[in-house]
């Protein structure tokens, strides 16, 4: 995958679990579960909407973005465009609920930065819309979030260039919700101490 643009969706995959990200993007592994199907149904609903304008705001659905300098590409669920002030707000739809972790916010931030690169504008806010709680959350595109997102993009470039799949697994709670659990076999990896063995040899 070297020299290819990073899919923006990979940012979220990586933030959730680096191994999951590598399985999907380096090994092209995929499996569905209740959560992924629910997410697909939601995105189909959002994508099927027609572009419309209300109160000076145009709502563009399924917008493709490609930012060669950042090296990222992807598709936005929704882009709100306020023509008079040239204000652009990317909106990402999620089936779950708001999270403490920043992975959803990083995804929106990458979308916003891609639009900034493409259109030469500055975007200060994005939004997340959570289906389960029916809540819209404003995403403040702070310097901190931008730098966190750029860092993840950098790590992803290295991960994809290496074509390696990390063996480290995340918490059991995350694995339970992961559609790749049967392919990944995290419990076997948790019990596999061969890496510790090799580490101990090199450290001694
Ligand atoms: S099962 Fe767990 S460790 Fe394996 S890919 Fe999924 S989240 Fe990551």
Tab-separated table of C-alpha atoms in Angstrom, residues 52-59 80-87:
chain	number	residue	atom	x	y	z
A	52	UNK	CA	-30.810	20.118	-0.252
A	53	UNK	CA	-30.635	23.715	0.952
A	54	UNK	CA	-32.225	25.159	4.076
A	55	UNK	CA	-31.809	28.640	5.545
A	56	UNK	CA	-28.722	29.423	3.457
A	57	UNK	CA	-27.027	26.097	4.231
A	58	UNK	CA	-26.477	23.507	1.510
A	59	UNK	CA	-26.321	19.871	2.641
A	80	UNK	CA	-22.772	21.481	5.365
A	81	UNK	CA	-21.857	24.522	3.279
A	82	UNK	CA	-22.851	28.010	4.302
A	83	UNK	CA	-22.176	29.810	1.025
A	84	UNK	CA	-22.406	33.404	2.313
A	85	UNK	CA	-19.628	32.965	4.903
A	86	UNK	CA	-17.820	30.109	3.080
A	87	UNK	CA	-18.227	28.000	6.201
